[in-house]
Amino acid sequence: EVQLQASGGGLVQAGGSLRLSCEASEFAIDDYTIGWFRQAPGKEREGVSCIRSHGSAYASDSVKGRFTISRDNTKNTVYLQMDSLKPNDTAVYFCAAASGGTDDYFYCSENLAENYYLSDYWGQGTLVTVSS
């Protein structure tokens, strides 16, 4: 179900910052775990970060300390603040949501990439390009 819109991507130099947004258009995100995923050409989908319904979060080792996920339920939006960007962060970033019917900690874990298929909603993504 395509009911999430990712935005905020663009071209940025290495070391720069970018803030992505994931807005739900047809449902309230309050009771959902939201994950950010990325996929670069020729590479497998990667689970980047996710935020659980109660606010705790997971971040993959590759982005931990550089990316920060947050949510604003009043705006029905989840954000991904990306700092200290590296060229290998270049990818299409997209978000997905898992309902309360899916275990929050199971979905939002080190297996996030594989758990993408448990998502109830998803978006088309936004391209992030990090130049050297």
mmCIF file of C-alpha atoms in Angstrom:
data_model
loop_
_atom_site.group_PDB
_atom_site.id
_atom_site.type_symbol
_atom_site.label_atom_id
_atom_site.label_comp_id
_atom_site.label_asym_id
_atom_site.label_seq_id
_atom_site.Cartn_x
_atom_site.Cartn_y
_atom_site.Cartn_z
ATOM 1 C CA GLU A 1 0.000 0.000 0.000
ATOM 2 C CA VAL A 2 1.652 3.198 -1.205
ATOM 3 C CA GLN A 3 0.561 5.704 1.404
ATOM 4 C CA LEU A 4 3.895 7.131 2.498
ATOM 5 C CA GLN A 5 5.700 9.937 0.752
ATOM 6 C CA ALA A 6 9.432 10.317 1.197
ATOM 7 C CA SER A 7 10.999 13.647 0.386
ATOM 8 C CA GLY A 8 14.069 15.721 1.067
ATOM 9 C CA GLY A 9 16.603 13.915 -1.044
ATOM 10 C CA GLY A 10 19.070 15.656 -3.250
ATOM 11 C CA LEU A 11 22.712 16.162 -4.032
ATOM 12 C CA VAL A 12 25.058 16.923 -1.187
ATOM 13 C CA GLN A 13 28.808 16.918 -0.726
ATOM 14 C CA ALA A 14 30.506 14.407 1.515
ATOM 15 C CA GLY A 15 30.384 15.602 5.083
ATOM 16 C CA GLY A 16 27.179 17.479 4.492
ATOM 17 C CA SER A 17 23.739 16.998 5.938
ATOM 18 C CA LEU A 18 20.302 16.246 4.639
ATOM 19 C CA ARG A 19 16.947 15.779 6.313
ATOM 20 C CA LEU A 20 14.488 13.336 4.858
ATOM 21 C CA SER A 21 10.789 13.322 5.615
ATOM 22 C CA CYS A 22 8.303 10.495 5.466
ATOM 23 C CA GLU A 23 4.714 11.643 5.606
ATOM 24 C CA ALA A 24 1.717 9.377 5.868
ATOM 25 C CA SER A 25 -1.178 10.527 3.745
ATOM 26 C CA GLU A 26 -4.026 8.169 4.581
ATOM 27 C CA PHE A 27 -3.418 6.919 8.093
ATOM 28 C CA ALA A 28 -2.200 8.074 11.473
ATOM 29 C CA ILE A 29 1.302 6.912 12.307
ATOM 30 C CA ASP A 30 0.870 6.974 16.090
ATOM 31 C CA ASP A 31 0.597 3.215 16.487
ATOM 32 C CA TYR A 32 3.065 2.336 13.741
ATOM 33 C CA THR A 33 6.715 1.539 13.650
ATOM 34 C CA ILE A 34 8.335 3.436 10.796
ATOM 35 C CA GLY A 35 11.461 2.260 9.052
ATOM 36 C CA TRP A 36 13.833 3.964 6.677
ATOM 37 C CA PHE A 37 15.375 1.777 4.027
ATOM 38 C CA ARG A 38 17.769 2.446 1.215
ATOM 39 C CA GLN A 39 18.842 0.710 -1.917
ATOM 40 C CA ALA A 40 21.714 1.577 -4.178
ATOM 41 C CA PRO A 41 22.034 0.274 -7.738
ATOM 42 C CA GLY A 42 23.180 -3.320 -7.756
ATOM 43 C CA LYS A 43 22.958 -3.635 -3.988
ATOM 44 C CA GLU A 44 20.569 -5.278 -1.600
ATOM 45 C CA ARG A 45 18.004 -3.317 0.320
ATOM 46 C CA GLU A 46 19.407 -2.036 3.565
ATOM 47 C CA GLY A 47 17.532 -1.290 6.743
ATOM 48 C CA VAL A 48 18.855 2.112 7.752
ATOM 49 C CA SER A 49 16.950 3.095 10.837
ATOM 50 C CA CYS A 50 13.558 2.754 12.404
ATOM 51 C CA ILE A 51 11.536 4.285 15.167
ATOM 52 C CA ARG A 52 9.041 2.351 17.221
ATOM 53 C CA SER A 53 5.604 3.574 18.137
ATOM 54 C CA HIS A 54 6.680 4.564 21.633
ATOM 55 C CA GLY A 55 9.706 6.460 20.341
ATOM 56 C CA SER A 56 12.705 4.202 20.807
ATOM 57 C CA ALA A 57 14.823 3.681 17.741
ATOM 58 C CA TYR A 58 17.256 1.439 15.963
ATOM 59 C CA ALA A 59 20.008 2.424 13.590
ATOM 60 C CA SER A 60 22.246 0.202 11.534
ATOM 61 C CA ASP A 61 25.934 0.115 12.311
ATOM 62 C CA SER A 62 26.738 1.856 9.053
ATOM 63 C CA VAL A 63 24.787 4.980 10.019
ATOM 64 C CA LYS A 64 24.804 4.885 13.801
ATOM 65 C CA GLY A 65 26.059 8.153 15.199
ATOM 66 C CA ARG A 66 25.478 9.962 11.921
ATOM 67 C CA PHE A 67 21.767 9.509 11.254
ATOM 68 C CA THR A 68 19.006 10.350 13.683
ATOM 69 C CA ILE A 69 15.418 9.259 13.266
ATOM 70 C CA SER A 70 12.556 11.094 14.897
ATOM 71 C CA ARG A 71 8.815 11.320 14.631
ATOM 72 C CA ASP A 72 6.220 14.025 14.918
ATOM 73 C CA ASN A 73 2.893 12.301 15.235
ATOM 74 C CA THR A 74 1.024 15.609 15.099
ATOM 75 C CA LYS A 75 2.406 16.108 11.594
ATOM 76 C CA ASN A 76 2.075 12.436 10.718
ATOM 77 C CA THR A 77 5.709 12.538 9.708
ATOM 78 C CA VAL A 78 8.917 10.700 10.478
ATOM 79 C CA TYR A 79 12.253 12.342 9.816
ATOM 80 C CA LEU A 80 15.720 11.078 9.111
ATOM 81 C CA GLN A 81 18.395 13.609 9.896
ATOM 82 C CA MET A 82 21.512 12.573 8.031
ATOM 83 C CA ASP A 83 24.793 14.144 9.062
ATOM 84 C CA SER A 84 28.368 13.479 8.028
ATOM 85 C CA LEU A 85 27.174 11.978 4.792
ATOM 86 C CA LYS A 86 29.491 9.700 2.890
ATOM 87 C CA PRO A 87 29.519 8.768 -0.793
ATOM 88 C CA ASN A 88 28.420 5.243 0.063
ATOM 89 C CA ASP A 89 25.250 6.694 1.569
ATOM 90 C CA THR A 90 24.144 7.358 -1.987
ATOM 91 C CA ALA A 91 20.925 5.460 -2.579
ATOM 92 C CA VAL A 92 17.207 5.741 -2.971
ATOM 93 C CA TYR A 93 15.780 6.135 0.497
ATOM 94 C CA PHE A 94 12.258 5.027 1.204
ATOM 95 C CA CYS A 95 10.135 4.495 4.253
ATOM 96 C CA ALA A 96 7.674 1.872 5.339
ATOM 97 C CA ALA A 97 5.309 1.369 8.244
ATOM 98 C CA ALA A 98 4.372 -1.661 10.300
ATOM 99 C CA SER A 99 1.205 -1.671 12.370
ATOM 100 C CA GLY A 100 0.770 -2.689 15.960
ATOM 101 C CA GLY A 101 -0.117 -6.137 14.712
ATOM 102 C CA THR A 102 3.588 -6.634 14.065
ATOM 103 C CA ASP A 103 5.863 -6.896 17.064
ATOM 104 C CA ASP A 104 7.527 -3.511 17.384
ATOM 105 C CA TYR A 105 10.910 -4.845 18.462
ATOM 106 C CA PHE A 106 10.892 -7.639 15.945
ATOM 107 C CA TYR A 107 10.263 -5.343 13.007
ATOM 108 C CA CYS A 108 12.577 -2.601 14.211
ATOM 109 C CA SER A 109 15.764 -4.537 14.777
ATOM 110 C CA GLU A 110 18.970 -5.618 13.109
ATOM 111 C CA ASN A 111 16.777 -7.611 10.730
ATOM 112 C CA LEU A 112 14.998 -4.494 9.521
ATOM 113 C CA ALA A 113 15.971 -5.040 5.895
ATOM 114 C CA GLU A 114 14.397 -8.488 5.786
ATOM 115 C CA ASN A 115 11.400 -7.269 7.760
ATOM 116 C CA TYR A 116 10.538 -4.791 5.051
ATOM 117 C CA TYR A 117 8.102 -7.375 3.731
ATOM 118 C CA LEU A 118 6.142 -7.164 6.962
ATOM 119 C CA SER A 119 5.331 -3.532 6.290
ATOM 120 C CA ASP A 120 1.737 -2.473 5.857
ATOM 121 C CA TYR A 121 2.518 0.734 3.989
ATOM 122 C CA TRP A 122 5.415 1.992 1.944
ATOM 123 C CA GLY A 123 6.543 4.832 -0.259
ATOM 124 C CA GLN A 124 8.372 5.318 -3.523
ATOM 125 C CA GLY A 125 11.481 6.879 -2.060
ATOM 126 C CA THR A 126 13.715 9.852 -2.593
ATOM 127 C CA LEU A 127 17.172 9.872 -4.123
ATOM 128 C CA VAL A 128 20.141 10.907 -2.035
ATOM 129 C CA THR A 129 23.396 11.478 -3.864
ATOM 130 C CA VAL A 130 26.553 12.210 -1.926
ATOM 131 C CA SER A 131 29.477 13.458 -3.955
ATOM 132 C CA SER A 132 33.143 13.258 -3.023
#
